[in-house]
Short mmCIF file of C-alpha atoms and ligand atoms in Angstrom, two decimals:
data_model
loop_
_atom_site.label_atom_id
_atom_site.label_comp_id
_atom_site.label_asym_id
_atom_site.label_seq_id
_atom_site.Cartn_x
_atom_site.Cartn_y
_atom_site.Cartn_z
CA MET A 1 -23.77 -12.48 20.43
CA SER A 2 -23.75 -10.50 17.16
CA THR A 3 -24.61 -12.42 14.00
CA ILE A 4 -24.81 -11.72 10.28
CA LEU A 5 -25.79 -14.07 7.48
CA ILE A 6 -24.62 -13.22 3.98
CA LYS A 7 -26.87 -15.28 1.73
CA ASN A 8 -26.66 -16.52 -1.85
CA GLY A 9 -23.31 -14.99 -2.75
CA THR A 10 -20.32 -16.40 -4.62
CA VAL A 11 -17.35 -16.82 -2.31
CA LEU A 12 -14.08 -15.77 -3.92
CA THR A 13 -10.67 -16.46 -2.42
CA ALA A 14 -7.17 -16.65 -3.86
CA SER A 15 -7.81 -20.27 -4.74
CA ASP A 16 -11.57 -20.91 -4.95
CA ARG A 17 -14.86 -19.66 -6.28
CA TYR A 18 -18.12 -21.30 -5.23
CA ASP A 19 -21.68 -20.41 -4.31
CA ALA A 20 -22.29 -20.35 -0.55
CA ASP A 21 -23.75 -18.49 2.39
CA VAL A 22 -21.34 -17.02 4.94
CA TYR A 23 -22.39 -16.89 8.58
CA VAL A 24 -20.62 -14.46 10.91
CA GLU A 25 -20.67 -14.72 14.68
CA ASP A 26 -18.98 -12.20 16.99
CA GLY A 27 -16.73 -10.79 14.30
CA ARG A 28 -15.51 -14.08 12.84
CA VAL A 29 -16.63 -16.33 10.03
CA ALA A 30 -18.38 -19.21 11.82
CA ALA A 31 -19.83 -21.23 8.93
CA ILE A 32 -19.71 -21.37 5.15
CA GLY A 33 -22.10 -23.57 3.20
CA ARG A 34 -25.05 -23.92 0.86
CA ALA A 35 -28.41 -22.81 2.27
CA LEU A 36 -27.15 -22.39 5.83
CA PRO A 37 -30.03 -22.87 8.30
CA MET A 38 -28.92 -20.24 10.87
CA SER A 39 -30.98 -17.18 11.61
CA ALA A 40 -29.07 -13.97 12.26
CA ALA A 41 -29.60 -10.46 13.55
CA GLU A 42 -28.91 -9.18 10.03
CA VAL A 43 -29.26 -10.92 6.69
CA ILE A 44 -27.47 -9.49 3.67
CA ASP A 45 -28.70 -10.72 0.31
CA ALA A 46 -25.65 -11.26 -1.90
CA THR A 47 -27.48 -12.71 -4.92
CA GLY A 48 -25.39 -11.97 -8.02
CA ARG A 49 -22.60 -10.69 -5.84
CA ILE A 50 -19.18 -11.87 -4.79
CA VAL A 51 -18.09 -12.33 -1.18
CA MET A 52 -14.35 -11.86 -0.86
CA PRO A 53 -11.85 -10.86 1.83
CA GLY A 54 -11.38 -7.16 2.52
CA GLY A 55 -8.38 -5.55 0.91
CA ILE A 56 -5.12 -5.18 2.81
CA ASP A 57 -2.94 -2.24 1.84
CA VAL A 58 0.54 -2.71 3.26
CA HIS A 59 1.97 0.61 2.03
CA THR A 60 0.34 3.80 3.29
CA HIS A 61 1.48 7.09 4.81
CA LEU A 62 -1.28 8.62 6.93
CA ASP A 63 -0.63 11.84 8.84
CA MET A 64 3.04 11.65 7.88
CA PRO A 65 5.38 14.66 8.06
CA PHE A 66 7.12 14.69 4.67
CA GLY A 67 8.24 17.15 2.00
CA GLY A 68 7.88 20.16 4.29
CA THR A 69 4.26 19.38 5.13
CA VAL A 70 2.09 16.53 6.46
CA SER A 71 0.19 14.01 4.33
CA ALA A 72 -3.41 15.16 4.12
CA ASP A 73 -5.28 12.06 5.31
CA ASP A 74 -5.20 11.15 8.98
CA PHE A 75 -6.29 7.86 10.50
CA HIS A 76 -9.91 8.88 10.26
CA THR A 77 -10.25 10.34 6.78
CA GLY A 78 -7.82 7.78 5.40
CA HIS A 79 -9.74 4.92 6.97
CA VAL A 80 -13.12 6.14 5.77
CA ALA A 81 -11.70 6.36 2.26
CA ALA A 82 -10.07 2.94 2.53
CA ALA A 83 -13.30 1.35 3.75
CA CYS A 84 -15.39 2.89 0.98
CA GLY A 85 -12.99 1.38 -1.53
CA GLY A 86 -13.05 -2.08 0.09
CA THR A 87 -9.84 -1.98 2.12
CA THR A 88 -10.33 -3.27 5.67
CA SER A 89 -6.73 -3.37 6.97
CA HIS A 90 -3.53 -1.50 6.24
CA ILE A 91 0.02 -1.22 7.45
CA ASP A 92 1.34 2.31 7.85
CA PHE A 93 4.89 3.53 8.34
CA ALA A 94 5.93 4.82 11.76
CA THR A 95 8.97 7.04 11.23
CA GLN A 96 11.90 7.29 13.61
CA THR A 97 12.99 10.82 14.48
CA PRO A 98 16.80 10.95 14.21
CA GLY A 99 18.38 11.03 17.67
CA ARG A 100 15.35 9.35 19.19
CA GLY A 101 14.48 5.72 19.72
CA LEU A 102 12.09 3.56 17.74
CA TYR A 103 9.63 3.42 20.65
CA HIS A 104 9.23 7.17 20.48
CA ALA A 105 8.04 6.74 16.90
CA LEU A 106 5.80 3.83 17.83
CA ASP A 107 4.13 5.90 20.54
CA GLU A 108 3.67 8.79 18.12
CA TRP A 109 1.97 6.57 15.55
CA HIS A 110 -0.24 4.88 18.11
CA ALA A 111 -1.35 8.35 19.21
CA LYS A 112 -2.17 9.33 15.63
CA ALA A 113 -4.52 6.36 15.30
CA GLN A 114 -6.05 6.62 18.77
CA GLY A 115 -9.77 7.40 18.68
CA LYS A 116 -9.72 7.83 14.89
CA ALA A 117 -9.16 4.40 13.41
CA VAL A 118 -12.08 2.78 11.65
CA ILE A 119 -10.37 -0.21 10.07
CA ASP A 120 -7.58 -2.36 11.52
CA TYR A 121 -4.02 -1.17 11.12
CA GLY A 122 -0.45 -2.20 11.79
CA PHE A 123 2.87 -0.42 11.57
CA HIS A 124 6.15 -0.97 9.81
CA MET A 125 9.03 0.92 11.44
CA ILE A 126 11.17 3.28 9.34
CA VAL A 127 14.73 3.24 10.71
CA ARG A 128 16.65 6.45 10.02
CA ASP A 129 19.31 6.56 12.68
CA LEU A 130 21.12 3.45 13.90
CA ASN A 131 22.05 4.70 17.35
CA PRO A 132 23.20 1.96 19.78
CA ASP A 133 19.75 1.45 21.34
CA VAL A 134 18.13 0.69 18.02
CA TYR A 135 19.46 -2.87 17.70
CA ALA A 136 17.72 -4.01 20.88
CA GLU A 137 14.63 -2.00 20.00
CA ILE A 138 14.27 -3.81 16.68
CA THR A 139 14.32 -7.13 18.50
CA ARG A 140 11.87 -5.97 21.15
CA LEU A 141 9.48 -4.46 18.61
CA ALA A 142 9.32 -7.75 16.72
CA ALA A 143 9.10 -9.98 19.78
CA HIS A 144 6.69 -7.97 21.92
CA ASP A 145 5.02 -5.12 20.10
CA GLY A 146 3.77 -6.58 16.86
CA VAL A 147 6.05 -4.53 14.60
CA THR A 148 7.89 -7.13 12.54
CA SER A 149 8.90 -5.21 9.42
CA PHE A 150 11.52 -2.50 9.08
CA LYS A 151 11.65 0.02 6.28
CA LEU A 152 14.79 1.57 4.88
CA PHE A 153 15.28 4.24 2.25
CA MET A 154 18.07 4.33 -0.34
CA ALA A 155 16.96 7.81 -1.49
CA TYR A 156 15.94 11.20 -0.05
CA ARG A 157 19.38 12.07 1.39
CA GLY A 158 19.15 14.34 4.44
CA VAL A 159 15.59 13.19 5.08
CA LEU A 160 15.02 9.43 5.08
CA MET A 161 18.04 7.96 3.26
CA VAL A 162 20.46 5.72 5.12
CA ASP A 163 23.82 4.40 3.94
CA ASP A 164 24.61 0.84 2.95
CA GLY A 165 26.30 0.13 6.29
CA THR A 166 23.16 1.06 8.18
CA ILE A 167 21.06 -0.94 5.74
CA PHE A 168 23.18 -4.01 6.20
CA ARG A 169 23.25 -3.86 10.01
CA VAL A 170 19.48 -3.35 10.23
CA MET A 171 19.07 -6.31 7.87
CA GLN A 172 21.18 -8.51 10.13
CA GLN A 173 19.24 -7.46 13.21
CA ALA A 174 15.91 -8.02 11.46
CA ARG A 175 17.07 -11.47 10.35
CA ASP A 176 17.88 -12.42 13.94
CA CYS A 177 14.38 -11.56 15.14
CA GLY A 178 12.33 -13.05 12.29
CA GLY A 179 11.71 -9.65 10.73
CA MET A 180 11.17 -8.49 7.17
CA ILE A 181 12.92 -5.60 5.41
CA CYS A 182 10.89 -3.19 3.29
CA MET A 183 13.02 -1.19 0.89
CA HIS A 184 12.55 2.04 -1.02
CA ALA A 185 15.08 1.27 -3.75
CA GLU A 186 16.37 4.23 -5.75
CA ASN A 187 19.96 5.44 -6.00
CA GLY A 188 19.57 8.65 -3.99
CA ASP A 189 23.00 10.10 -4.68
CA ALA A 190 22.80 9.75 -8.45
CA ILE A 191 19.30 11.25 -8.35
CA ASP A 192 20.49 14.18 -6.22
CA ALA A 193 23.23 14.92 -8.76
CA LEU A 194 20.73 14.84 -11.63
CA VAL A 195 18.31 17.07 -9.69
CA ALA A 196 21.05 19.62 -8.92
CA GLN A 197 22.07 19.68 -12.60
CA ALA A 198 18.47 20.13 -13.76
CA ARG A 199 17.93 22.99 -11.35
CA ALA A 200 21.17 24.66 -12.46
CA ARG A 201 19.91 24.51 -16.07
CA GLY A 202 16.61 26.08 -15.02
CA ASP A 203 14.65 22.89 -15.73
CA LEU A 204 12.15 23.34 -12.92
CA ALA A 205 8.81 22.03 -14.22
CA PRO A 206 7.18 18.88 -12.74
CA LYS A 207 8.27 16.73 -15.71
CA PHE A 208 11.88 17.04 -14.56
CA HIS A 209 10.97 15.03 -11.47
CA ALA A 210 10.70 11.95 -13.71
CA ARG A 211 13.69 12.81 -15.86
CA THR A 212 15.97 13.08 -12.83
CA ARG A 213 14.90 9.70 -11.41
CA PRO A 214 15.52 7.30 -14.31
CA PRO A 215 14.55 3.60 -14.16
CA GLN A 216 18.22 2.59 -14.06
CA CYS A 217 18.53 4.26 -10.64
CA GLU A 218 15.65 2.09 -9.41
CA GLY A 219 17.09 -1.05 -11.01
CA GLU A 220 20.56 -0.47 -9.56
CA ALA A 221 19.30 0.15 -6.03
CA THR A 222 16.95 -2.83 -6.22
CA GLY A 223 19.83 -5.10 -7.20
CA ARG A 224 22.02 -3.68 -4.42
CA ALA A 225 19.28 -4.10 -1.81
CA LEU A 226 18.67 -7.68 -2.91
CA ALA A 227 22.39 -8.49 -2.78
CA LEU A 228 22.75 -7.03 0.73
CA ALA A 229 19.67 -8.94 1.90
CA ALA A 230 21.05 -12.16 0.44
CA VAL A 231 24.31 -11.69 2.35
CA ALA A 232 22.45 -10.81 5.54
CA GLY A 233 20.03 -13.70 5.01
CA VAL A 234 16.88 -11.65 5.62
CA PRO A 235 13.61 -11.67 3.66
CA ILE A 236 13.17 -8.46 1.69
CA TYR A 237 10.16 -6.77 0.15
CA ILE A 238 10.84 -4.09 -2.45
CA VAL A 239 8.15 -1.43 -2.27
CA HIS A 240 6.59 0.48 -5.17
CA VAL A 241 8.30 -1.26 -8.08
CA THR A 242 7.69 0.74 -11.25
CA CYS A 243 9.81 -0.62 -14.06
CA GLU A 244 11.32 -3.56 -15.88
CA ASP A 245 14.79 -2.70 -14.52
CA ALA A 246 13.64 -3.47 -10.96
CA ILE A 247 11.35 -6.37 -11.88
CA ALA A 248 14.27 -8.13 -13.58
CA GLN A 249 16.37 -7.88 -10.42
CA ILE A 250 13.59 -9.35 -8.26
CA ARG A 251 12.87 -12.10 -10.77
CA GLN A 252 16.55 -13.11 -10.85
CA ALA A 253 16.82 -13.08 -7.06
CA ARG A 254 13.73 -15.29 -6.76
CA ASP A 255 15.11 -17.62 -9.44
CA ARG A 256 18.20 -17.97 -7.26
CA GLY A 257 15.93 -19.03 -4.39
CA GLN A 258 16.15 -15.82 -2.38
CA ALA A 259 13.31 -14.78 -0.07
CA ALA A 260 12.72 -11.71 -2.23
CA TYR A 261 9.34 -10.12 -2.81
CA GLY A 262 7.98 -7.03 -4.46
CA GLU A 263 4.89 -4.91 -4.79
CA THR A 264 3.81 -2.41 -7.33
CA CYS A 265 1.17 0.24 -6.74
CA THR A 266 -2.08 0.92 -8.58
CA GLN A 267 -0.92 4.14 -10.20
CA TYR A 268 1.99 2.52 -11.99
CA PHE A 269 -0.45 0.40 -14.05
CA PHE A 270 -2.68 3.28 -15.06
CA CYS A 271 -0.64 6.49 -15.16
CA SER A 272 2.56 7.25 -17.04
CA GLU A 273 5.25 9.88 -17.47
CA ALA A 274 2.94 11.55 -20.01
CA ASP A 275 0.93 12.78 -17.01
CA TYR A 276 3.82 15.09 -16.10
CA GLU A 277 3.18 16.94 -19.38
CA ARG A 278 -0.30 18.04 -18.31
CA PRO A 279 -0.93 21.77 -18.77
CA GLY A 280 0.25 24.33 -16.26
CA PHE A 281 1.31 22.87 -12.95
CA GLU A 282 -1.07 19.87 -13.16
CA GLY A 283 1.85 17.46 -13.52
CA ALA A 284 2.63 18.09 -9.83
CA LYS A 285 -0.37 15.93 -8.92
CA TYR A 286 1.58 12.95 -10.25
CA VAL A 287 4.88 13.70 -8.51
CA MET A 288 5.75 10.64 -6.48
CA SER A 289 8.86 8.54 -6.06
CA PRO A 290 9.79 6.48 -7.92
CA PRO A 291 8.12 8.48 -10.67
CA LEU A 292 5.64 7.34 -13.26
CA ARG A 293 7.39 5.65 -16.17
CA ALA A 294 7.09 5.42 -19.94
CA ALA A 295 3.82 3.64 -20.73
CA TRP A 296 5.50 0.44 -21.97
CA HIS A 297 6.50 -0.40 -18.39
CA GLN A 298 2.80 -0.86 -17.55
CA GLU A 299 2.58 -4.07 -19.59
CA ARG A 300 5.77 -5.28 -17.90
CA LEU A 301 4.08 -4.75 -14.53
CA TRP A 302 1.00 -6.73 -15.60
CA HIS A 303 3.33 -9.41 -16.85
CA ALA A 304 5.09 -9.41 -13.45
CA VAL A 305 2.02 -9.64 -11.24
CA ARG A 306 0.48 -12.46 -13.30
CA PRO A 307 3.17 -15.12 -12.72
CA ASN A 308 4.30 -14.01 -9.23
CA ASP A 309 7.43 -12.00 -10.04
CA LEU A 310 5.64 -9.39 -7.92
CA GLN A 311 3.37 -10.59 -5.14
CA ALA A 312 1.26 -7.63 -4.06
CA VAL A 313 -0.38 -4.41 -5.19
CA SER A 314 -0.47 -1.55 -2.68
CA THR A 315 -1.09 2.17 -2.98
CA ASP A 316 1.77 4.09 -1.34
CA HIS A 317 -1.10 6.40 -0.36
CA CYS A 318 0.65 9.66 0.57
CA PRO A 319 -1.79 12.42 -0.34
CA PHE A 320 -0.99 16.09 -0.66
CA GLY A 321 -3.58 18.62 -1.76
CA PHE A 322 -3.11 20.40 -5.08
CA GLU A 323 -4.81 23.68 -4.19
CA GLN A 324 -6.91 22.60 -1.21
CA PRO A 325 -4.85 22.27 0.91
CA PRO A 326 -2.15 23.94 -1.24
CA GLN A 327 0.57 21.40 -0.57
CA LYS A 328 1.74 20.58 -4.09
CA GLN A 329 2.07 24.36 -4.59
CA LEU A 330 5.20 24.27 -2.42
CA GLY A 331 7.01 23.25 -5.58
CA ARG A 332 5.33 25.60 -8.04
CA ASP A 333 8.67 27.16 -8.97
CA ASP A 334 10.88 24.12 -8.45
CA PHE A 335 9.89 20.47 -9.01
CA SER A 336 12.33 19.31 -6.31
CA LYS A 337 10.17 21.06 -3.68
CA ILE A 338 6.92 19.35 -4.68
CA PRO A 339 5.93 17.00 -1.84
CA ASN A 340 6.34 13.47 -3.18
CA GLY A 341 3.26 11.32 -3.01
CA ALA A 342 -0.28 10.83 -4.28
CA PRO A 343 -3.70 9.69 -3.04
CA GLY A 344 -5.01 6.19 -3.81
CA ILE A 345 -6.12 4.23 -0.75
CA GLU A 346 -9.74 4.37 -1.93
CA ASP A 347 -9.19 3.40 -5.54
CA ARG A 348 -6.96 0.33 -5.46
CA LEU A 349 -9.57 -2.42 -5.65
CA LEU A 350 -11.82 -0.47 -8.02
CA MET A 351 -9.01 0.18 -10.47
CA LEU A 352 -7.40 -3.23 -10.28
CA TRP A 353 -10.69 -5.08 -10.72
CA ASP A 354 -11.73 -2.91 -13.64
CA GLY A 355 -8.34 -2.65 -15.31
CA GLY A 356 -7.10 -6.11 -14.36
CA VAL A 357 -9.96 -8.59 -13.95
CA ASN A 358 -12.46 -7.08 -16.38
CA THR A 359 -9.82 -6.90 -19.09
CA GLY A 360 -8.60 -10.46 -18.51
CA ARG A 361 -5.11 -9.38 -17.49
CA ILE A 362 -5.42 -11.17 -14.15
CA SER A 363 -7.93 -13.70 -12.87
CA ALA A 364 -10.38 -12.83 -10.09
CA ASN A 365 -8.51 -15.28 -7.82
CA ARG A 366 -5.21 -13.56 -8.56
CA PHE A 367 -6.87 -10.23 -7.80
CA VAL A 368 -7.75 -11.47 -4.29
CA GLU A 369 -4.25 -12.84 -3.88
CA LEU A 370 -2.60 -9.55 -4.87
CA VAL A 371 -4.77 -7.20 -2.82
CA ALA A 372 -5.43 -9.31 0.27
CA THR A 373 -4.05 -12.83 0.65
CA ASN A 374 -0.42 -12.24 -0.24
CA PRO A 375 -0.17 -9.00 1.76
CA ALA A 376 -1.58 -10.90 4.75
CA LYS A 377 0.86 -13.80 4.31
CA LEU A 378 3.87 -11.56 3.74
CA PHE A 379 3.28 -9.44 6.82
CA GLY A 380 2.04 -11.90 9.42
CA LEU A 381 -1.71 -11.30 9.23
CA TRP A 382 -2.79 -14.57 7.63
CA PRO A 383 -4.95 -16.62 8.21
CA ALA A 384 -6.92 -14.26 10.48
CA LYS A 385 -7.00 -11.81 7.58
CA GLY A 386 -6.71 -12.07 3.81
CA THR A 387 -9.10 -14.92 3.14
CA VAL A 388 -12.67 -16.13 3.65
CA ALA A 389 -12.42 -19.14 5.96
CA ILE A 390 -14.00 -20.50 9.08
CA GLY A 391 -12.36 -18.84 12.07
CA ALA A 392 -10.97 -15.90 10.09
CA ASP A 393 -11.93 -12.32 10.91
CA ALA A 394 -15.11 -11.35 9.12
CA ASP A 395 -13.38 -8.66 7.06
CA LEU A 396 -15.57 -9.19 4.05
CA LEU A 397 -16.63 -7.40 0.90
CA VAL A 398 -19.95 -7.92 -0.77
CA TRP A 399 -18.78 -6.98 -4.22
CA ASP A 400 -21.10 -6.18 -7.09
CA PRO A 401 -19.22 -6.98 -10.29
CA ALA A 402 -21.81 -5.08 -12.32
CA ARG A 403 -21.88 -1.88 -10.27
CA ARG A 404 -20.61 1.11 -12.22
CA HIS A 405 -18.88 3.94 -10.46
CA THR A 406 -17.22 7.07 -11.77
CA ILE A 407 -14.13 8.00 -9.79
CA SER A 408 -13.89 11.67 -8.95
CA ALA A 409 -12.45 14.03 -6.35
CA LYS A 410 -15.99 15.42 -6.08
CA THR A 411 -17.24 12.17 -4.56
CA HIS A 412 -14.19 10.40 -3.13
CA HIS A 413 -13.54 10.35 0.61
CA MET A 414 -9.81 11.10 0.56
CA ASN A 415 -8.96 14.49 2.01
CA VAL A 416 -7.53 15.96 -1.19
CA ASP A 417 -8.90 17.97 -4.08
CA TYR A 418 -7.85 15.71 -6.92
CA ASN A 419 -7.89 12.09 -7.97
CA LEU A 420 -5.31 10.41 -10.20
CA TYR A 421 -8.11 8.61 -12.07
CA GLU A 422 -10.55 11.52 -12.33
CA GLY A 423 -13.55 10.74 -14.56
CA ARG A 424 -12.77 7.07 -15.07
CA THR A 425 -15.87 4.87 -14.87
CA VAL A 426 -15.13 1.46 -13.41
CA THR A 427 -17.31 -1.63 -13.28
CA GLY A 428 -17.19 -3.60 -10.03
CA ALA A 429 -17.40 -2.08 -6.56
CA PRO A 430 -18.19 -3.04 -2.98
CA VAL A 431 -21.79 -2.57 -1.88
CA ALA A 432 -21.19 -3.72 1.68
CA VAL A 433 -17.95 -3.82 3.67
CA LEU A 434 -17.59 -5.68 6.94
CA SER A 435 -14.74 -5.25 9.39
CA ARG A 436 -14.65 -7.95 12.06
CA GLY A 437 -18.35 -8.46 11.49
CA ASP A 438 -19.35 -4.79 11.72
CA VAL A 439 -20.94 -3.37 8.61
CA ILE A 440 -18.91 -0.21 7.97
CA VAL A 441 -20.07 0.46 4.40
CA ARG A 442 -23.66 -0.18 3.35
CA ASP A 443 -25.04 0.50 -0.14
CA GLY A 444 -21.76 2.19 -0.90
CA ARG A 445 -22.10 4.62 2.03
CA PHE A 446 -19.81 4.78 5.06
CA VAL A 447 -21.61 3.80 8.28
CA GLY A 448 -18.62 2.94 10.52
CA ARG A 449 -17.47 4.53 13.74
CA ALA A 450 -14.23 6.33 14.58
CA GLY A 451 -12.21 4.49 17.20
CA ARG A 452 -13.41 0.98 16.36
CA GLY A 453 -10.27 0.07 14.38
CA ARG A 454 -7.74 -2.13 16.20
CA PHE A 455 -3.96 -2.26 16.14
CA LEU A 456 -2.73 -5.44 14.44
CA LYS A 457 -0.01 -6.97 16.54
CA ARG A 458 1.87 -9.09 14.06
CA LEU A 459 3.97 -12.13 14.79
CA PRO A 460 7.59 -12.47 13.64
CA GLY A 461 8.39 -15.19 11.18
CA ALA A 462 6.37 -14.11 8.14
CA PRO A 463 6.41 -14.41 5.14
CA GLY A 464 4.20 -17.45 4.85
CA LEU A 465 4.69 -17.26 1.13
CA ALA A 466 7.10 -18.79 -1.39
O1 URP B 1 6.41 9.67 -3.39
C1 URP B 1 6.25 8.90 -2.46
N1 URP B 1 6.32 7.62 -2.72
N2 URP B 1 5.99 9.38 -1.23
C2 URP B 1 5.88 8.64 -0.05
C3 URP B 1 7.20 8.25 0.53
C4 URP B 1 7.77 7.06 -0.18
O2 URP B 1 8.79 7.17 -0.84
O3 URP B 1 7.21 5.97 -0.09
ZN1 ZN B 2 9.13 5.11 -1.06
ZN1 ZN B 3 5.72 5.02 0.53
#
């Protein structure tokens, strides 16, 4: 029997905050209480520290072929980085190859994680090609294989985009098997027209990425996705919401009583379209879709996560090297060829605690809800994950709210040569990270083992959230 006693900490969940010891037995929380009498193989002193659930990042792209290259973190480097930043579970996107079945993609993604995974992981399935087998595969994936969420793209024509007919039919099938739809909502055709016009004018610098993907295109697609989901009667989760145009659509749908949910991502709180104006080609580091917005949208995002217009904060971690590896350079002469995506899996909790909790924008309880509890409830991982409770997995952070840390590509663990938040000193960081009772980060240093991470077989019927 393996045992750990975390003594004298302050337990923090989405709803509570109290002083208690946490006793872990064989990977699960076995007791919580004041001055617990158990002895344990390891005792962690959490005096002055917070004990909270590990972060759950439900939007990542590890080892993903995209933009003419492959995202730079695999299931090992990405997991080490996630763990060091306090994330103990994530859900990645398996991507269907057109002409092939969904199980081919599932096998591919299982193989990517095999022997490398450090933290626990699940998969959403990206549907690109609705061939006749796919309907039954959706049902089987949800019922038997733990893949209960299906991602669709309304942009990137010729790559990931599907038409409204495909979207609607996948929605109906997902509804029938207790699944959830995840949607990348941007009007791809309008964007493609704007991109073609910008290129024809010779407007090729990174800043034209943002100018050719205006917020209205995100708002329109979000409204369309929500309307289709309402007709199909399926729960829908809008990924990477960036702007008031999209927030308003989600808020209205929720006010109508629709099972509509949304996330934003860390970078949209802290970076803005001004970052595209950085000297030389530096703006390419910030090329992601949807793009960074005018700074005033940031306050709208804070305003949306506070009262539950948006329910989660993820990363959309999709890293491409700037010079090492030279992936962003693919678009040096043409912004439309810059691989879309940015690193962030390591920085989410650090940035959100410092920029959200320390500034009073969100409470510490809401922080836990946004980074762990709601993601777990939305995607069928709760109550095993996403909270500190007896019987739950001991995915725990011993968080030092006074620890100062300067974020930098020189010290981060992500496999890229830049960091969106380079040089920012944050206050609050994990000193120990436990995954199912194994200490995988100690004194801020990674001590986990490749291959220990487990696939999270999720049950249909989420979200367990209003
Ligand atoms: O720019 C992004 N977001 N890259 C990853 C793919 C996606 O759209 O989520
Ligand atoms: Zn997307
Ligand atoms: Zn994404």
